mmCIF file of N, CA and C in Angstrom:
data_model
loop_
_atom_site.group_PDB
_atom_site.id
_atom_site.type_symbol
_atom_site.label_atom_id
_atom_site.label_comp_id
_atom_site.label_asym_id
_atom_site.label_seq_id
_atom_site.Cartn_x
_atom_site.Cartn_y
_atom_site.Cartn_z
ATOM 1 N N MET O 1 0.845 -1.210 0.010
ATOM 2 C CA MET O 1 -0.068 -0.044 -0.061
ATOM 3 C C MET O 1 0.876 1.323 -0.076
ATOM 4 N N ARG O 2 1.983 1.229 0.769
ATOM 5 C CA ARG O 2 2.830 2.453 0.805
ATOM 6 C C ARG O 2 3.520 2.832 -0.724
ATOM 7 N N ARG O 3 3.687 1.721 -1.409
ATOM 8 C CA ARG O 3 4.176 2.018 -2.723
ATOM 9 C C ARG O 3 3.198 2.528 -3.691
ATOM 10 N N ALA O 4 1.897 2.230 -3.588
ATOM 11 C CA ALA O 4 0.870 2.478 -4.407
ATOM 12 C C ALA O 4 0.466 4.221 -4.119
ATOM 13 N N ILE O 5 0.705 4.668 -2.897
ATOM 14 C CA ILE O 5 0.223 6.163 -2.570
ATOM 15 C C ILE O 5 1.168 7.134 -3.652
ATOM 16 N N PRO O 6 2.320 6.969 -3.603
ATOM 17 C CA PRO O 6 3.139 7.936 -4.544
ATOM 18 C C PRO O 6 2.524 7.709 -5.968
ATOM 19 N N LEU O 7 2.042 6.628 -6.384
ATOM 20 C CA LEU O 7 1.435 6.403 -7.863
ATOM 21 C C LEU O 7 0.089 7.401 -8.014
ATOM 22 N N PHE O 8 -0.562 7.570 -6.989
ATOM 23 C CA PHE O 8 -1.898 8.258 -6.977
ATOM 24 C C PHE O 8 -1.467 9.834 -6.755
ATOM 25 N N ILE O 9 -0.318 10.153 -6.034
ATOM 26 C CA ILE O 9 -0.109 11.541 -5.857
ATOM 27 C C ILE O 9 0.525 12.128 -6.867
ATOM 28 N N ALA O 10 1.464 11.630 -7.651
ATOM 29 C CA ALA O 10 2.329 12.049 -8.656
ATOM 30 C C ALA O 10 1.394 12.684 -9.780
ATOM 31 N N PRO O 11 0.406 11.993 -10.345
ATOM 32 C CA PRO O 11 -0.511 12.552 -11.313
ATOM 33 C C PRO O 11 -1.153 13.829 -10.932
ATOM 34 N N LEU O 12 -1.636 13.906 -9.562
ATOM 35 C CA LEU O 12 -2.339 15.083 -8.965
ATOM 36 C C LEU O 12 -1.260 16.124 -8.993
ATOM 37 N N ALA O 13 -0.090 15.986 -8.593
ATOM 38 C CA ALA O 13 0.886 17.129 -8.567
ATOM 39 C C ALA O 13 1.274 17.722 -9.879
ATOM 40 N N LEU O 14 1.347 16.768 -10.962
ATOM 41 C CA LEU O 14 1.665 16.983 -12.172
ATOM 42 C C LEU O 14 0.380 17.859 -12.938
ATOM 43 N N THR O 15 -0.842 17.678 -12.606
ATOM 44 C CA THR O 15 -1.840 18.370 -12.941
ATOM 45 C C THR O 15 -1.924 19.718 -12.412
ATOM 46 N N ALA O 16 -1.616 19.989 -11.004
ATOM 47 C CA ALA O 16 -1.551 21.180 -10.554
ATOM 48 C C ALA O 16 -0.542 22.122 -11.222
ATOM 49 N N CYS O 17 0.728 21.469 -11.537
ATOM 50 C CA CYS O 17 1.711 22.285 -12.112
ATOM 51 C C CYS O 17 1.307 22.715 -13.678
ATOM 52 N N ASN O 18 0.400 22.126 -14.245
ATOM 53 C CA ASN O 18 -0.038 22.408 -15.612
ATOM 54 C C ASN O 18 -1.229 23.505 -15.736
ATOM 55 N N GLN O 19 -1.870 23.806 -14.581
ATOM 56 C CA GLN O 19 -2.883 24.761 -14.486
ATOM 57 C C GLN O 19 -2.295 26.239 -14.821
ATOM 58 N N ALA O 20 -3.125 26.695 -15.696
ATOM 59 C CA ALA O 20 -2.589 28.287 -15.877
ATOM 60 C C ALA O 20 -2.804 29.076 -14.845
ATOM 61 N N LYS O 21 -2.022 30.009 -14.643
ATOM 62 C CA LYS O 21 -2.051 31.053 -13.536
ATOM 63 C C LYS O 21 -3.292 32.001 -13.883
ATOM 64 N N PRO O 22 -3.732 32.513 -12.720
ATOM 65 C CA PRO O 22 -4.945 33.503 -13.033
ATOM 66 C C PRO O 22 -4.247 34.960 -13.571
ATOM 67 N N LEU O 23 -5.119 35.833 -14.000
ATOM 68 C CA LEU O 23 -4.790 37.031 -14.525
ATOM 69 C C LEU O 23 -4.047 37.746 -13.458
ATOM 70 N N TYR O 24 -2.809 38.440 -13.733
ATOM 71 C CA TYR O 24 -2.379 39.184 -12.755
ATOM 72 C C TYR O 24 -1.346 40.343 -13.347
ATOM 73 N N VAL O 25 -0.960 41.359 -12.512
ATOM 74 C CA VAL O 25 -0.222 42.498 -12.785
ATOM 75 C C VAL O 25 1.207 42.431 -11.979
ATOM 76 N N ASP O 26 2.163 42.696 -12.720
ATOM 77 C CA ASP O 26 3.496 42.887 -11.892
ATOM 78 C C ASP O 26 4.336 43.892 -12.516
ATOM 79 N N HIS O 27 5.504 44.112 -11.966
ATOM 80 C CA HIS O 27 6.563 45.174 -12.495
ATOM 81 C C HIS O 27 5.941 46.531 -12.740
ATOM 82 N N ALA O 28 5.280 47.019 -11.707
ATOM 83 C CA ALA O 28 4.508 48.215 -11.787
ATOM 84 C C ALA O 28 5.555 49.330 -11.383
ATOM 85 N N TRP O 29 5.537 50.417 -12.111
ATOM 86 C CA TRP O 29 6.248 51.704 -11.720
ATOM 87 C C TRP O 29 5.715 53.019 -12.284
ATOM 88 N N VAL O 30 6.101 54.165 -11.774
ATOM 89 C CA VAL O 30 5.526 55.281 -12.138
ATOM 90 C C VAL O 30 6.710 56.299 -12.382
ATOM 91 N N ARG O 31 6.875 56.914 -13.462
ATOM 92 C CA ARG O 31 7.864 57.969 -13.778
ATOM 93 C C ARG O 31 7.151 59.282 -13.551
ATOM 94 N N LEU O 32 7.617 60.219 -12.501
ATOM 95 C CA LEU O 32 7.146 61.445 -12.199
ATOM 96 C C LEU O 32 7.490 62.384 -13.512
ATOM 97 N N ALA O 33 6.752 63.449 -13.707
ATOM 98 C CA ALA O 33 7.016 64.518 -14.695
ATOM 99 C C ALA O 33 8.168 65.253 -14.462
ATOM 100 N N ALA O 34 8.907 65.807 -15.223
ATOM 101 C CA ALA O 34 10.146 66.585 -15.068
ATOM 102 C C ALA O 34 9.557 68.054 -14.658
ATOM 103 N N VAL O 35 8.614 68.411 -15.111
ATOM 104 C CA VAL O 35 7.918 69.718 -14.809
ATOM 105 C C VAL O 35 6.769 69.568 -13.885
ATOM 106 N N PRO O 36 6.622 70.164 -12.670
ATOM 107 C CA PRO O 36 5.454 69.974 -11.813
ATOM 108 C C PRO O 36 4.258 70.394 -12.598
ATOM 109 N N GLY O 37 3.094 69.555 -12.226
ATOM 110 C CA GLY O 37 1.830 69.873 -12.972
ATOM 111 C C GLY O 37 1.536 69.135 -14.354
ATOM 112 N N ARG O 38 2.688 68.609 -14.804
ATOM 113 C CA ARG O 38 2.590 67.848 -16.031
ATOM 114 C C ARG O 38 2.312 66.333 -15.734
ATOM 115 N N PRO O 39 1.721 65.556 -16.545
ATOM 116 C CA PRO O 39 1.459 64.144 -16.202
ATOM 117 C C PRO O 39 2.545 63.282 -15.862
ATOM 118 N N ALA O 40 2.392 62.361 -15.028
ATOM 119 C CA ALA O 40 3.326 61.311 -14.805
ATOM 120 C C ALA O 40 2.977 60.075 -15.663
ATOM 121 N N ALA O 41 3.629 58.993 -15.939
ATOM 122 C CA ALA O 41 3.317 57.972 -16.586
ATOM 123 C C ALA O 41 3.556 56.543 -15.801
ATOM 124 N N ALA O 42 2.739 55.669 -15.801
ATOM 125 C CA ALA O 42 2.521 54.503 -15.256
ATOM 126 C C ALA O 42 2.870 53.375 -16.284
ATOM 127 N N TYR O 43 3.784 52.321 -15.878
ATOM 128 C CA TYR O 43 4.194 51.156 -16.640
ATOM 129 C C TYR O 43 3.939 49.977 -15.922
ATOM 130 N N PHE O 44 3.772 48.686 -16.537
ATOM 131 C CA PHE O 44 3.542 47.594 -15.777
ATOM 132 C C PHE O 44 3.416 46.410 -16.744
ATOM 133 N N THR O 45 3.189 45.219 -16.445
ATOM 134 C CA THR O 45 3.165 43.966 -17.238
ATOM 135 C C THR O 45 1.738 43.374 -16.762
ATOM 136 N N ILE O 46 0.952 43.062 -17.672
ATOM 137 C CA ILE O 46 -0.326 42.292 -17.459
ATOM 138 C C ILE O 46 -0.030 40.815 -18.068
ATOM 139 N N HIS O 47 -0.258 39.825 -17.195
ATOM 140 C CA HIS O 47 -0.197 38.508 -17.588
ATOM 141 C C HIS O 47 -1.501 37.921 -17.667
ATOM 142 N N GLY O 48 -1.900 37.351 -18.734
ATOM 143 C CA GLY O 48 -3.304 36.831 -18.969
ATOM 144 C C GLY O 48 -3.483 35.552 -18.564
ATOM 145 N N GLY O 49 -4.538 35.317 -17.984
ATOM 146 C CA GLY O 49 -5.067 34.213 -17.287
ATOM 147 C C GLY O 49 -5.457 33.026 -18.360
ATOM 148 N N LYS O 50 -6.272 32.103 -17.847
ATOM 149 C CA LYS O 50 -6.644 30.989 -18.559
ATOM 150 C C LYS O 50 -7.669 31.302 -19.495
ATOM 151 N N ALA O 51 -8.385 32.626 -19.466
ATOM 152 C CA ALA O 51 -9.343 32.978 -20.348
ATOM 153 C C ALA O 51 -8.904 34.400 -20.906
ATOM 154 N N PRO O 52 -9.275 34.903 -22.017
ATOM 155 C CA PRO O 52 -9.069 36.300 -22.393
ATOM 156 C C PRO O 52 -9.726 37.208 -21.375
ATOM 157 N N ALA O 53 -9.092 38.519 -21.357
ATOM 158 C CA ALA O 53 -9.775 39.443 -20.539
ATOM 159 C C ALA O 53 -9.590 40.763 -21.356
ATOM 160 N N THR O 54 -10.442 41.893 -20.701
ATOM 161 C CA THR O 54 -10.307 43.067 -21.471
ATOM 162 C C THR O 54 -10.124 44.171 -20.214
ATOM 163 N N LEU O 55 -9.041 44.840 -20.524
ATOM 164 C CA LEU O 55 -8.386 45.897 -19.498
ATOM 165 C C LEU O 55 -9.467 47.175 -20.018
ATOM 166 N N ILE O 56 -10.216 47.614 -18.873
ATOM 167 C CA ILE O 56 -11.095 48.931 -19.341
ATOM 168 C C ILE O 56 -10.734 50.102 -18.762
ATOM 169 N N ALA O 57 -9.910 49.900 -17.611
ATOM 170 C CA ALA O 57 -9.484 51.259 -16.922
ATOM 171 C C ALA O 57 -8.224 50.874 -15.952
ATOM 172 N N VAL O 58 -7.396 52.028 -15.548
ATOM 173 C CA VAL O 58 -6.593 51.876 -14.605
ATOM 174 C C VAL O 58 -6.703 53.189 -13.922
ATOM 175 N N SER O 59 -6.709 53.128 -12.576
ATOM 176 C CA SER O 59 -6.632 54.329 -11.706
ATOM 177 C C SER O 59 -5.704 54.198 -10.573
ATOM 178 N N ALA O 60 -5.437 55.584 -10.052
ATOM 179 C CA ALA O 60 -4.371 55.602 -9.162
ATOM 180 C C ALA O 60 -4.946 56.420 -7.938
ATOM 181 N N ASP O 61 -4.490 56.051 -6.764
ATOM 182 C CA ASP O 61 -5.117 56.652 -5.545
ATOM 183 C C ASP O 61 -4.616 57.968 -5.438
ATOM 184 N N THR O 62 -3.522 58.548 -5.896
ATOM 185 C CA THR O 62 -2.984 59.764 -5.915
ATOM 186 C C THR O 62 -2.899 60.546 -7.127
ATOM 187 N N ALA O 63 -3.779 60.224 -7.983
ATOM 188 C CA ALA O 63 -3.864 61.087 -9.318
ATOM 189 C C ALA O 63 -5.381 61.258 -9.488
ATOM 190 N N VAL O 64 -5.770 62.447 -9.986
ATOM 191 C CA VAL O 64 -7.133 62.830 -10.217
ATOM 192 C C VAL O 64 -7.627 62.032 -11.507
ATOM 193 N N LEU O 65 -6.743 62.020 -12.473
ATOM 194 C CA LEU O 65 -7.108 61.296 -13.658
ATOM 195 C C LEU O 65 -6.158 60.358 -14.186
ATOM 196 N N ALA O 66 -6.516 59.242 -14.808
ATOM 197 C CA ALA O 66 -5.581 58.210 -15.300
ATOM 198 C C ALA O 66 -6.255 57.710 -16.605
ATOM 199 N N GLN O 67 -5.430 57.743 -17.668
ATOM 200 C CA GLN O 67 -5.837 57.393 -19.068
ATOM 201 C C GLN O 67 -4.858 56.543 -19.804
ATOM 202 N N MET O 68 -5.444 55.516 -20.359
ATOM 203 C CA MET O 68 -4.595 54.576 -21.074
ATOM 204 C C MET O 68 -4.266 55.356 -22.426
ATOM 205 N N HIS O 69 -2.948 55.021 -22.848
ATOM 206 C CA HIS O 69 -2.484 55.688 -24.210
ATOM 207 C C HIS O 69 -1.644 54.600 -24.931
ATOM 208 N N ARG O 70 -1.448 54.898 -26.241
ATOM 209 C CA ARG O 70 -0.572 54.111 -26.996
ATOM 210 C C ARG O 70 0.427 55.113 -27.728
ATOM 211 N N SER O 71 1.756 55.023 -27.532
ATOM 212 C CA SER O 71 2.577 55.887 -28.383
ATOM 213 C C SER O 71 2.746 55.224 -29.599
ATOM 214 N N MET O 72 2.882 56.197 -30.687
ATOM 215 C CA MET O 72 3.146 55.543 -32.024
ATOM 216 C C MET O 72 4.103 56.442 -32.862
ATOM 217 N N GLN O 73 4.752 55.824 -33.756
ATOM 218 C CA GLN O 73 5.703 56.523 -34.656
ATOM 219 C C GLN O 73 5.204 56.567 -36.080
ATOM 220 N N SER O 74 5.113 57.766 -36.725
ATOM 221 C CA SER O 74 4.612 57.825 -38.088
ATOM 222 C C SER O 74 5.270 58.941 -38.839
ATOM 223 N N GLY O 75 6.105 58.433 -39.683
ATOM 224 C CA GLY O 75 6.992 59.488 -40.449
ATOM 225 C C GLY O 75 7.878 60.166 -39.770
ATOM 226 N N GLY O 76 8.468 59.448 -38.700
ATOM 227 C CA GLY O 76 9.467 60.317 -37.911
ATOM 228 C C GLY O 76 8.794 61.007 -36.717
ATOM 229 N N VAL O 77 7.457 61.135 -36.554
ATOM 230 C CA VAL O 77 6.673 61.920 -35.724
ATOM 231 C C VAL O 77 6.123 60.962 -34.574
ATOM 232 N N SER O 78 6.363 61.364 -33.439
ATOM 233 C CA SER O 78 5.702 60.728 -32.173
ATOM 234 C C SER O 78 4.333 61.264 -32.039
ATOM 235 N N ALA O 79 3.574 60.262 -31.697
ATOM 236 C CA ALA O 79 2.117 60.649 -31.284
ATOM 237 C C ALA O 79 1.472 59.766 -30.287
ATOM 238 N N MET O 80 0.690 60.226 -29.594
ATOM 239 C CA MET O 80 -0.058 59.315 -28.710
ATOM 240 C C MET O 80 -1.545 59.266 -28.925
ATOM 241 N N ALA O 81 -2.186 58.153 -28.603
ATOM 242 C CA ALA O 81 -3.570 58.005 -28.866
ATOM 243 C C ALA O 81 -4.320 57.387 -27.655
ATOM 244 N N PRO O 82 -5.457 57.969 -27.104
ATOM 245 C CA PRO O 82 -6.042 57.257 -25.971
ATOM 246 C C PRO O 82 -6.528 55.775 -26.466
ATOM 247 N N ILE O 83 -6.442 54.923 -25.302
ATOM 248 C CA ILE O 83 -7.149 53.554 -25.569
ATOM 249 C C ILE O 83 -8.287 53.474 -24.526
ATOM 250 N N ASP O 84 -9.326 53.067 -24.996
ATOM 251 C CA ASP O 84 -10.692 52.904 -24.103
ATOM 252 C C ASP O 84 -10.590 51.499 -23.541
ATOM 253 N N ARG O 85 -10.250 50.519 -24.219
ATOM 254 C CA ARG O 85 -10.184 49.144 -23.688
ATOM 255 C C ARG O 85 -9.072 48.383 -24.484
ATOM 256 N N LEU O 86 -8.475 47.438 -23.750
ATOM 257 C CA LEU O 86 -7.291 46.702 -24.448
ATOM 258 C C LEU O 86 -7.502 45.203 -23.979
ATOM 259 N N PRO O 87 -7.838 44.466 -25.267
ATOM 260 C CA PRO O 87 -7.779 43.036 -25.019
ATOM 261 C C PRO O 87 -6.486 42.420 -24.322
ATOM 262 N N ILE O 88 -6.717 41.422 -23.453
ATOM 263 C CA ILE O 88 -5.594 40.613 -22.906
ATOM 264 C C ILE O 88 -5.696 39.096 -23.309
ATOM 265 N N PRO O 89 -5.062 38.647 -24.331
ATOM 266 C CA PRO O 89 -5.367 37.215 -24.760
ATOM 267 C C PRO O 89 -4.965 36.376 -23.493
ATOM 268 N N ALA O 90 -5.682 35.205 -23.567
ATOM 269 C CA ALA O 90 -5.284 34.165 -22.488
ATOM 270 C C ALA O 90 -3.770 33.761 -22.687
ATOM 271 N N ARG O 91 -3.208 33.680 -21.465
ATOM 272 C CA ARG O 91 -1.925 33.073 -21.393
ATOM 273 C C ARG O 91 -0.789 33.803 -22.282
ATOM 274 N N SER O 92 -1.147 35.089 -22.411
ATOM 275 C CA SER O 92 -0.210 36.095 -23.021
ATOM 276 C C SER O 92 0.344 37.295 -21.784
ATOM 277 N N THR O 93 1.273 37.821 -22.439
ATOM 278 C CA THR O 93 1.900 39.007 -21.579
ATOM 279 C C THR O 93 1.804 40.263 -22.418
ATOM 280 N N VAL O 94 1.130 41.248 -21.833
ATOM 281 C CA VAL O 94 1.173 42.591 -22.421
ATOM 282 C C VAL O 94 1.924 43.777 -21.446
ATOM 283 N N ARG O 95 2.904 44.294 -22.236
ATOM 284 C CA ARG O 95 3.552 45.030 -21.574
ATOM 285 C C ARG O 95 3.405 46.568 -21.655
ATOM 286 N N PHE O 96 3.167 47.289 -20.671
ATOM 287 C CA PHE O 96 3.055 48.797 -20.778
ATOM 288 C C PHE O 96 4.473 49.471 -20.375
ATOM 289 N N ALA O 97 5.073 49.861 -21.454
ATOM 290 C CA ALA O 97 6.637 50.533 -21.384
ATOM 291 C C ALA O 97 6.760 51.791 -21.990
ATOM 292 N N PRO O 98 7.887 52.270 -21.663
ATOM 293 C CA PRO O 98 8.087 53.669 -22.406
ATOM 294 C C PRO O 98 8.265 53.498 -23.938
ATOM 295 N N GLY O 99 7.763 54.487 -24.536
ATOM 296 C CA GLY O 99 7.494 54.266 -26.160
ATOM 297 C C GLY O 99 6.371 53.436 -26.593
ATOM 298 N N GLY O 100 5.548 52.867 -25.800
ATOM 299 C CA GLY O 100 4.471 51.941 -26.150
ATOM 300 C C GLY O 100 3.164 52.477 -25.479
ATOM 301 N N LEU O 101 2.656 51.383 -25.047
ATOM 302 C CA LEU O 101 1.529 51.363 -24.113
ATOM 303 C C LEU O 101 1.863 52.069 -22.728
ATOM 304 N N HIS O 102 1.044 52.827 -22.216
ATOM 305 C CA HIS O 102 1.260 53.581 -20.834
ATOM 306 C C HIS O 102 0.128 54.119 -20.466
ATOM 307 N N VAL O 103 0.126 54.470 -18.974
ATOM 308 C CA VAL O 103 -0.997 55.127 -18.420
ATOM 309 C C VAL O 103 -0.666 56.632 -18.055
ATOM 310 N N MET O 104 -1.115 57.537 -18.521
ATOM 311 C CA MET O 104 -0.849 59.107 -18.167
ATOM 312 C C MET O 104 -1.532 59.281 -16.865
ATOM 313 N N LEU O 105 -1.112 59.780 -15.883
ATOM 314 C CA LEU O 105 -1.483 60.150 -14.497
ATOM 315 C C LEU O 105 -1.488 61.671 -14.440
ATOM 316 N N SER O 106 -2.756 62.402 -14.436
ATOM 317 C CA SER O 106 -2.745 63.724 -14.292
ATOM 318 C C SER O 106 -3.083 64.206 -13.043
ATOM 319 N N ASP O 107 -2.564 65.428 -12.588
ATOM 320 C CA ASP O 107 -2.858 65.859 -11.251
ATOM 321 C C ASP O 107 -2.466 65.068 -10.160
ATOM 322 N N VAL O 108 -1.097 64.564 -10.219
ATOM 323 C CA VAL O 108 -0.672 63.716 -9.169
ATOM 324 C C VAL O 108 -0.573 64.553 -7.944
ATOM 325 N N ASN O 109 -0.922 63.928 -6.794
ATOM 326 C CA ASN O 109 -0.685 64.598 -5.538
ATOM 327 C C ASN O 109 0.779 64.973 -5.275
ATOM 328 N N PRO O 110 1.064 66.200 -4.924
ATOM 329 C CA PRO O 110 2.548 66.584 -4.841
ATOM 330 C C PRO O 110 3.236 65.830 -3.632
ATOM 331 N N VAL O 111 2.555 65.095 -2.856
ATOM 332 C CA VAL O 111 3.155 64.291 -1.822
ATOM 333 C C VAL O 111 3.837 63.203 -2.232
ATOM 334 N N VAL O 112 3.571 62.708 -3.520
ATOM 335 C CA VAL O 112 4.264 61.609 -4.165
ATOM 336 C C VAL O 112 5.642 61.820 -4.585
ATOM 337 N N LYS O 113 6.487 61.275 -4.211
ATOM 338 C CA LYS O 113 8.024 61.539 -4.444
ATOM 339 C C LYS O 113 8.695 60.375 -4.821
ATOM 340 N N PRO O 114 9.721 60.536 -5.659
ATOM 341 C CA PRO O 114 10.766 59.433 -5.859
ATOM 342 C C PRO O 114 11.069 58.476 -4.814
ATOM 343 N N GLY O 115 10.923 57.247 -4.951
ATOM 344 C CA GLY O 115 11.300 56.199 -3.878
ATOM 345 C C GLY O 115 10.016 55.883 -3.110
ATOM 346 N N GLY O 116 8.872 56.482 -3.286
ATOM 347 C CA GLY O 116 7.569 56.079 -2.779
ATOM 348 C C GLY O 116 6.897 55.174 -3.644
ATOM 349 N N THR O 117 5.608 55.076 -3.364
ATOM 350 C CA THR O 117 4.677 54.159 -4.091
ATOM 351 C C THR O 117 3.461 54.932 -4.404
ATOM 352 N N MET O 118 2.778 54.318 -5.432
ATOM 353 C CA MET O 118 1.591 54.748 -5.878
ATOM 354 C C MET O 118 0.648 53.640 -5.897
ATOM 355 N N HIS O 119 -0.741 53.484 -5.559
ATOM 356 C CA HIS O 119 -1.529 52.318 -5.439
ATOM 357 C C HIS O 119 -2.276 52.416 -6.807
ATOM 358 N N LEU O 120 -2.278 51.433 -7.602
ATOM 359 C CA LEU O 120 -2.952 51.343 -8.919
ATOM 360 C C LEU O 120 -4.071 50.189 -8.716
ATOM 361 N N THR O 121 -5.248 50.537 -9.444
ATOM 362 C CA THR O 121 -6.206 49.749 -9.554
ATOM 363 C C THR O 121 -6.512 49.391 -10.941
ATOM 364 N N PHE O 122 -6.491 47.994 -11.352
ATOM 365 C CA PHE O 122 -6.784 47.694 -12.802
ATOM 366 C C PHE O 122 -8.247 47.075 -12.804
ATOM 367 N N SER O 123 -8.997 47.646 -13.780
ATOM 368 C CA SER O 123 -10.269 47.104 -13.758
ATOM 369 C C SER O 123 -10.553 46.428 -15.189
ATOM 370 N N PHE O 124 -11.326 45.441 -15.179
ATOM 371 C CA PHE O 124 -11.407 44.553 -16.332
ATOM 372 C C PHE O 124 -12.906 44.325 -16.851
ATOM 373 N N ALA O 125 -13.364 44.284 -17.932
ATOM 374 C CA ALA O 125 -14.699 44.414 -18.447
ATOM 375 C C ALA O 125 -15.604 43.169 -17.743
ATOM 376 N N ASP O 126 -14.995 42.260 -17.205
ATOM 377 C CA ASP O 126 -15.698 41.025 -16.445
ATOM 378 C C ASP O 126 -15.908 41.312 -15.044
ATOM 379 N N GLY O 127 -15.725 42.381 -14.587
ATOM 380 C CA GLY O 127 -15.590 43.060 -13.218
ATOM 381 C C GLY O 127 -14.634 42.652 -12.138
ATOM 382 N N THR O 128 -13.542 42.094 -12.965
ATOM 383 C CA THR O 128 -12.403 41.703 -11.975
ATOM 384 C C THR O 128 -11.482 42.941 -11.702
ATOM 385 N N ARG O 129 -11.083 43.201 -10.659
ATOM 386 C CA ARG O 129 -10.293 44.327 -10.293
ATOM 387 C C ARG O 129 -9.068 43.685 -9.567
ATOM 388 N N ILE O 130 -7.890 44.202 -10.037
ATOM 389 C CA ILE O 130 -6.528 43.937 -9.353
ATOM 390 C C ILE O 130 -5.737 45.186 -8.973
ATOM 391 N N GLU O 131 -5.444 45.214 -7.645
ATOM 392 C CA GLU O 131 -4.727 46.205 -7.002
ATOM 393 C C GLU O 131 -3.274 45.762 -7.079
ATOM 394 N N GLN O 132 -2.521 46.890 -7.212
ATOM 395 C CA GLN O 132 -1.078 46.626 -7.291
ATOM 396 C C GLN O 132 -0.134 47.975 -7.013
ATOM 397 N N ASP O 133 0.639 47.910 -6.113
ATOM 398 C CA ASP O 133 1.525 49.097 -5.816
ATOM 399 C C ASP O 133 2.614 49.273 -6.842
ATOM 400 N N ALA O 134 2.836 50.553 -7.168
ATOM 401 C CA ALA O 134 3.851 50.817 -8.142
ATOM 402 C C ALA O 134 4.898 51.639 -7.634
ATOM 403 N N GLY O 135 6.333 51.303 -7.613
ATOM 404 C CA GLY O 135 7.453 52.083 -7.259
ATOM 405 C C GLY O 135 7.403 53.320 -8.118
ATOM 406 N N VAL O 136 7.791 54.537 -7.451
ATOM 407 C CA VAL O 136 7.913 55.795 -8.181
ATOM 408 C C VAL O 136 9.264 56.250 -8.322
ATOM 409 N N ILE O 137 9.618 56.674 -9.500
ATOM 410 C CA ILE O 137 10.929 57.177 -9.692
ATOM 411 C C ILE O 137 10.848 58.604 -10.243
ATOM 412 N N GLY O 138 11.967 59.445 -10.199
ATOM 413 C CA GLY O 138 11.953 60.689 -10.994
ATOM 414 C C GLY O 138 12.044 60.732 -12.347
ATOM 415 N N ALA O 139 11.936 61.986 -12.762
ATOM 416 C CA ALA O 139 11.967 62.083 -14.217
ATOM 417 C C ALA O 139 13.231 61.585 -15.002
ATOM 418 N N GLY O 140 14.361 61.863 -14.532
ATOM 419 C CA GLY O 140 15.676 61.515 -15.038
ATOM 420 C C GLY O 140 16.124 60.175 -14.616
ATOM 421 N N ALA O 141 15.457 59.462 -13.858
ATOM 422 C CA ALA O 141 16.198 58.057 -13.413
ATOM 423 C C ALA O 141 16.039 57.125 -14.436
ATOM 424 N N PRO O 142 16.885 56.230 -14.391
ATOM 425 C CA PRO O 142 16.750 55.202 -15.209
ATOM 426 C C PRO O 142 15.518 54.057 -14.997
ATOM 427 N N ASP O 143 15.030 53.487 -16.019
ATOM 428 C CA ASP O 143 13.959 52.578 -15.839
ATOM 429 C C ASP O 143 14.302 51.525 -14.951
ATOM 430 N N PRO O 144 13.438 51.145 -14.010
ATOM 431 C CA PRO O 144 13.769 49.928 -13.285
ATOM 432 C C PRO O 144 13.841 48.550 -14.102
ATOM 433 N N LYS O 145 14.413 47.787 -13.442
ATOM 434 C CA LYS O 145 14.832 46.469 -13.988
ATOM 435 C C LYS O 145 13.862 45.520 -13.713
#
């Protein structure tokens, strides 16, 4: 009987290893503006879960307004366009990074300083909400690793 127990446990352990992780957010950070009163920018990585999801909003506890944007290059000119919703395919990774997807944070509370954190809330079309703290860096600081 003792030899039979591992034979039953091993398949269960392997099944648990193959299950997809749930939808989650990591590597969140915020770059403050160089000029006071200008918008800050938030960056992060969204990892899709076992089903597709749609990001519909990101909010910050210390900013009056947060808007998702996409940066684009066309004919050597940079431009930004707002995004109302962003599909997150199942088992995928969507990265918000400088020069691409980002969240503009307007009217950031002046108590937010480099080395601190901002609390971000990610809202999805199915009602899912994910909360994540984001490290804050100054305008001229290198991107976090």
